[in-house]
Coordinates of C-alpha atoms and ligand atoms in Angstrom, one line a residue:
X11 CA -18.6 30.6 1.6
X12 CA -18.8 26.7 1.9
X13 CA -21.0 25.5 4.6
X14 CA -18.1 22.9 7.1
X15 CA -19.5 19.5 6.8
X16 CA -18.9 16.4 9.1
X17 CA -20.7 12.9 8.7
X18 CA -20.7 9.8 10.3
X19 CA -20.5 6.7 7.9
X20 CA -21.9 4.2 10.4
X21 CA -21.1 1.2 8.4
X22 CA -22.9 -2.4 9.3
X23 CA -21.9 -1.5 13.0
X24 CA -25.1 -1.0 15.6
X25 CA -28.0 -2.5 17.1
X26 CA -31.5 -0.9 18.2
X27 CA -29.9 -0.3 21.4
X28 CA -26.6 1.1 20.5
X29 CA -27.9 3.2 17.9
X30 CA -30.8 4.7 19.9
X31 CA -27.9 5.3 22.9
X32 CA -25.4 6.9 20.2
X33 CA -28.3 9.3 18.9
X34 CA -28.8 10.0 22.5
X35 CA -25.5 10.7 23.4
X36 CA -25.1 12.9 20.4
X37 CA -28.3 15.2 20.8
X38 CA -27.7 15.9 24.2
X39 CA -24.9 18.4 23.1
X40 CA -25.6 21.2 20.7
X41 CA -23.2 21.1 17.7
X42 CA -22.1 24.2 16.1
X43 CA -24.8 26.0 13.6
X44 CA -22.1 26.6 11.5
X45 CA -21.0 23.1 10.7
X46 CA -23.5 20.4 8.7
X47 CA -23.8 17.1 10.8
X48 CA -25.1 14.0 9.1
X49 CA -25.1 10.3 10.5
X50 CA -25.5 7.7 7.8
X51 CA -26.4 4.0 9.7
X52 CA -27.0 1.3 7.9
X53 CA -30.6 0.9 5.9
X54 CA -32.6 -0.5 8.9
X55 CA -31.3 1.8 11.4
X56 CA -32.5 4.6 9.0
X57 CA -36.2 5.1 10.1
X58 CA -35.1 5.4 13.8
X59 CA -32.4 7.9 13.4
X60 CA -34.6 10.0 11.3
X61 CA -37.1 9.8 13.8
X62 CA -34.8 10.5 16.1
X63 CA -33.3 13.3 14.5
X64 CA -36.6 14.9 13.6
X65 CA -36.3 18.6 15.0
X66 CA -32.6 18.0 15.3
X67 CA -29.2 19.9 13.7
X68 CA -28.8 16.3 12.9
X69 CA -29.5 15.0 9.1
X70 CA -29.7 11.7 8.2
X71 CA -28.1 9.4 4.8
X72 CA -28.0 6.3 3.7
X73 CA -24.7 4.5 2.9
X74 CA -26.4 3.4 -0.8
X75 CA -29.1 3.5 -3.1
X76 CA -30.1 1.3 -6.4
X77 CA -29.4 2.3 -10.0
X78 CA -33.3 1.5 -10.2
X79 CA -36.6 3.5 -9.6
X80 CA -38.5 -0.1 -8.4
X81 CA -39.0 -3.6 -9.4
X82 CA -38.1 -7.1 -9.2
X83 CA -34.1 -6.2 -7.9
X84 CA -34.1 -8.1 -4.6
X85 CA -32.0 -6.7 -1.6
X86 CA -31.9 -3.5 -3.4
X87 CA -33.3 -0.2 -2.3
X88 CA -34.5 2.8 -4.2
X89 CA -33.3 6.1 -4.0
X90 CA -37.3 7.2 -3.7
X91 CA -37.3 5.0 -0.9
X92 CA -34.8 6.5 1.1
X93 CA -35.9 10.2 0.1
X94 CA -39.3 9.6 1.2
X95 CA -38.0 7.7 4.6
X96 CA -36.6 11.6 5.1
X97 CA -33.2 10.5 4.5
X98 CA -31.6 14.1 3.1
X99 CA -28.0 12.4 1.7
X100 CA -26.7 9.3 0.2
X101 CA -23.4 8.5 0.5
X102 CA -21.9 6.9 -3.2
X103 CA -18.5 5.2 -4.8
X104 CA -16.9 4.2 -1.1
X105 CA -14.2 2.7 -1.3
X106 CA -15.4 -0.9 0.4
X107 CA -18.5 -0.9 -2.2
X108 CA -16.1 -0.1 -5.0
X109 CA -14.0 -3.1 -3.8
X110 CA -16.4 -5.6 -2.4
X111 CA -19.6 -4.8 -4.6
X112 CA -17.1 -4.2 -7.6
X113 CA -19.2 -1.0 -8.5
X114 CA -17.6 0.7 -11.4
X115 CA -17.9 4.3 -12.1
X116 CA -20.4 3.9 -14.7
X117 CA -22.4 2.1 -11.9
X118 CA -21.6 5.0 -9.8
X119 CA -22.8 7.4 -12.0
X120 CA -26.2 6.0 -12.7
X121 CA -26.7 5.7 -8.6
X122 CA -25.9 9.8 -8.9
X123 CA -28.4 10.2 -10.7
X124 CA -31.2 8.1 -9.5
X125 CA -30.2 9.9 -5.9
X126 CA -30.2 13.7 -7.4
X127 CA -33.8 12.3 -9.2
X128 CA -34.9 11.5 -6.0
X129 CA -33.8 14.5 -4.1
X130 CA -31.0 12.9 -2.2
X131 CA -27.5 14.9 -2.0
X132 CA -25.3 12.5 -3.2
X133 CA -21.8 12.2 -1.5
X134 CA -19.2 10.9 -3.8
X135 CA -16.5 9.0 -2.1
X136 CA -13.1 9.1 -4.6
X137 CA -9.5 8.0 -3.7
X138 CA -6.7 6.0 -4.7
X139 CA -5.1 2.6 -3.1
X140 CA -1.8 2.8 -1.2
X141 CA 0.0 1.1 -4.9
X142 CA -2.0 3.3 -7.2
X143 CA 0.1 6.4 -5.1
X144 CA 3.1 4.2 -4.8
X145 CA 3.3 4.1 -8.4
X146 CA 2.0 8.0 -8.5
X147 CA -1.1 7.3 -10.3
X148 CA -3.0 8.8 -7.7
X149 CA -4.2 12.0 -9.1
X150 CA -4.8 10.3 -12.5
X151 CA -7.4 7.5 -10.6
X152 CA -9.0 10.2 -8.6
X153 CA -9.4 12.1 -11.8
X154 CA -10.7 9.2 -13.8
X155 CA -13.7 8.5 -11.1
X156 CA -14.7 12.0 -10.8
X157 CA -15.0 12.3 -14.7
X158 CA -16.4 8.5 -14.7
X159 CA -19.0 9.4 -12.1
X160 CA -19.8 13.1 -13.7
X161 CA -19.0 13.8 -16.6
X162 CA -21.4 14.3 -19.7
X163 CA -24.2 14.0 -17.0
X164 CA -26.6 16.6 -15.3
X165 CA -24.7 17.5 -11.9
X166 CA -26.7 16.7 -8.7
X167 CA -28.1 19.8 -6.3
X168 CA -25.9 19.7 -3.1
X169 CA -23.2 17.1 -4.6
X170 CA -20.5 16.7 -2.2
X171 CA -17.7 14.7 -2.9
X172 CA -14.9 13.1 -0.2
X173 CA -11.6 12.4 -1.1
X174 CA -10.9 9.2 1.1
X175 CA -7.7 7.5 0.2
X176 CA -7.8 3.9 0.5
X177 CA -4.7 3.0 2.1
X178 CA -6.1 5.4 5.1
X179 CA -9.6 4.0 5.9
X180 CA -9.7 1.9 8.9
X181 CA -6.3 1.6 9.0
X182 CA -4.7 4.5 11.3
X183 CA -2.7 6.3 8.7
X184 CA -4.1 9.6 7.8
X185 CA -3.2 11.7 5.0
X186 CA -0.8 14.2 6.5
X187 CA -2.5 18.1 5.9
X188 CA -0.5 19.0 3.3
X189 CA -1.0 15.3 1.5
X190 CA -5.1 16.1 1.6
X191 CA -5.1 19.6 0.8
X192 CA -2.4 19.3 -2.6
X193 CA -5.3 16.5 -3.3
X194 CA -8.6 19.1 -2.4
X195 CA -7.2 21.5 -4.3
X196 CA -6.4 19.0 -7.2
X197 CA -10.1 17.8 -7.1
X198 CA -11.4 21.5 -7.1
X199 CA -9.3 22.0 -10.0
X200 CA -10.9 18.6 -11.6
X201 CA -14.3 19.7 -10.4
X202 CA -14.0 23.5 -12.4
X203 CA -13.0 21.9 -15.9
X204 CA -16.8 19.6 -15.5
X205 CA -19.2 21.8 -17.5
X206 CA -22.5 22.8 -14.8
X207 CA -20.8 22.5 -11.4
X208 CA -19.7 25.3 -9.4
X209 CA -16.2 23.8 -7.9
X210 CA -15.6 26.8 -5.8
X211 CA -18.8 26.3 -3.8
X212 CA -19.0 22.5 -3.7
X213 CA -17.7 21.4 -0.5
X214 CA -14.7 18.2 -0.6
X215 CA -15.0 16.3 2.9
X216 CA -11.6 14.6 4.2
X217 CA -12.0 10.8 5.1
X218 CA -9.4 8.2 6.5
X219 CA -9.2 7.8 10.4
X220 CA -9.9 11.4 11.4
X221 CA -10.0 11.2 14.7
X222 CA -10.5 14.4 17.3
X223 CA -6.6 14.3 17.5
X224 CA -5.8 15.5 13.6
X225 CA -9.4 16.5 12.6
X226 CA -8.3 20.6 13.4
X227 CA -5.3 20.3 11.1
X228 CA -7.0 18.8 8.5
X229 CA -10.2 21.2 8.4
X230 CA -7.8 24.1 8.9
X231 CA -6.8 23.3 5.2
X232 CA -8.1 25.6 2.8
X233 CA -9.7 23.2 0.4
X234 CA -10.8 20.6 3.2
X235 CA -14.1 21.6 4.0
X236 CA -15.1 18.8 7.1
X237 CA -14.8 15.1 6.8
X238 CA -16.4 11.7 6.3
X239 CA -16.3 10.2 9.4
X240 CA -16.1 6.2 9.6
X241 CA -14.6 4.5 13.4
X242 CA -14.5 7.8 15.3
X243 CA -18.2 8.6 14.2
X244 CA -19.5 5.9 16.6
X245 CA -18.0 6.9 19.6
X246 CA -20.2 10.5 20.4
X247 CA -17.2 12.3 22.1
X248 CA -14.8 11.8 19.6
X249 CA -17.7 12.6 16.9
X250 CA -18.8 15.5 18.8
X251 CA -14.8 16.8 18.9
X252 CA -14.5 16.6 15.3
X253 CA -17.7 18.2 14.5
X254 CA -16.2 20.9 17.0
X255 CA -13.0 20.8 14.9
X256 CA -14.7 21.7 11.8
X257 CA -16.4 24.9 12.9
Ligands
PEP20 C1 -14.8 5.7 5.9 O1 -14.9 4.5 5.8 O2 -15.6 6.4 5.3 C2 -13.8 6.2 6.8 C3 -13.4 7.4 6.6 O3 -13.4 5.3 7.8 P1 -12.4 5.6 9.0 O4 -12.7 7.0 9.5 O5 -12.6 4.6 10.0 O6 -11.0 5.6 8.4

C-alpha cells in the first residue's frame, strides 16, 4: 500500500566532480521500480543532479527552503525556487538545522507550508536526543514536533515524515528494529489523531546510520517504510544496497 522510500541527504559534502561521478555511479544500475529514490545535495549541486537525473528513477530535493515567497532575505532560498529548478522534495526540521539554525517547530511549520504551496513534498525529519530518551521523554518530544509542525494547518500532498533519533545520526549507533518500529508505529498513531492526513498511507522513513548491513532489518519492520539516508548515501554501493534493502 505505501510506496518503499530511500533518500540520500547529501549534506554540505561534494564537489562538481564528485557529485557528477556519484550520479554516475548511481544511474548506471537500475534501482527497483518498486522503491522511491531521491538524492538531496546541497542548493548548488541541485541544478546538476536534476539535470542529471532528468529521464531517471532518480528524484531530486533540497535539504531546505525559506519561510518566504521572495524578497530582501539574503542566503535564503524560496521554495518556488527550488520547485521550478525541478526539485520534487524538500527535506524539513533535521535534526542539525533544528540544532545549529535553532529552527523551532513553528519555523518548521511555516517552511511546510511554503514547500506544500510550492509543490514540493515536504519530508519532516522528527526525533529525540540521546537525554530526552534517557529521561524517557522521547515519545512526548517526537509528539510535540509532529503536532508543532502540523497541527491546525492544511496537511501537505505527499508529506513524508522520518523519524531520525539524534543520538543515532552520524554517530554509528542505530536504533535497534524493534526500537524504530515501537517509534513508527507510535508516530502513525500520532499521525491518525491530526485531522486531514491519512496516517495509514503516509510513508515514515528510518534515519540514523543505516548502512547496507542493518537497512533489511529495519525496512522489514512493518511501520518503517525505507530510510533517510545521510554517510552511506554518498558512497553508490552502499546506497544502491539499501535502496535494494527496501524493495
Ligand atoms: C541524516 O543526517 O539524515 C542521517 C540519517 O545521517 P546518517 O545516515 O549519517 O546517520
Amino acid at each position: 500500500m505505501r510506496r518503499p522510500m530511500v533518500a540520500g541527504n547529501w549534506k554540505m559534502h561534494g564537489s562538481r566532480a564528485s557529485v557528477g561521478q556519484l550520479l554516475d555511479e548511481l544511474l548506471r544500475s537500475a534501482t527497483p521500480p518498486e522503491v522511491d529514490v531521491a538524492v538531496c545535495p546541497v542548493f548548488v549541486h541541485l541544478s546538476q543532479a536534476i539535470s542529471t537525473c532528468q529521464g531517471s528513477a532518480l528524484s531530486v530535493g533540497a535539504q531546505d527552503c525559506s519561510t518566504h515567497e521572495s524578497g530582501a532575505y539574503t542566503g535564503d532560498v524560496a521554495a518556488r525556487m527550488l520547485a521550478d529548478l525541478g526539485c520534487e522534495w524538500v527535506i524539513l526540521g533535521h535534526s542539525e538545522r533544528r540544532a545549529g539554525h535553532t529552527e523551532s517547530d513553528g519555523l518548521i511549520a511555516q517552511k511546510l507550508q511554503a514547500a506544500a504551496a510550492a509543490g514540493l513534498k515536504p519530508i519532516l525529519c522528527v526525533g529525540e536526543t540521546q537525554a530526552e530518551r534517557e529521561a524517557g521523554r522521547a515519545g512526548a518530544v517526537v509528539a510535540g514536533q509532529l503536532r508543532g509542525a502540523l497541527e491546525g494547518r492544511d496537511k501537505p500532498v505527499g508529506l513524508v515524515v522520518a523519524y531520525e533519533p539524534v543520538w543515532a545520526i552520524g554517530t554509528g549507533l542505530t536504533a535497534t528494529p524493534e526500537q524504530a518500529q515501537e517509534m513508527h508505529r507510535f508516530i502513525r498513531d500520532e499521525l491518525a489523531a491530526l485531522d486531514g492526513l491519512d496516517a495509514a498511507a503516509t510513508r515514515i522513513l528510518y534515519g540514523g546510520s543505516v548502512k547496507p548491513g542493518n537497512a533489511g532489518e529495519l525496512f522489514g519492520q512493518p511501520d518503517i517504510d525505507g530510510g533517510l539516508i545521510g554517510g552511506a548515501s554518498l558512497v553508490a554501493a552502499d546506497f544502491l544496497d539499501i535502496v535494494a534493502a527496501a524493495a
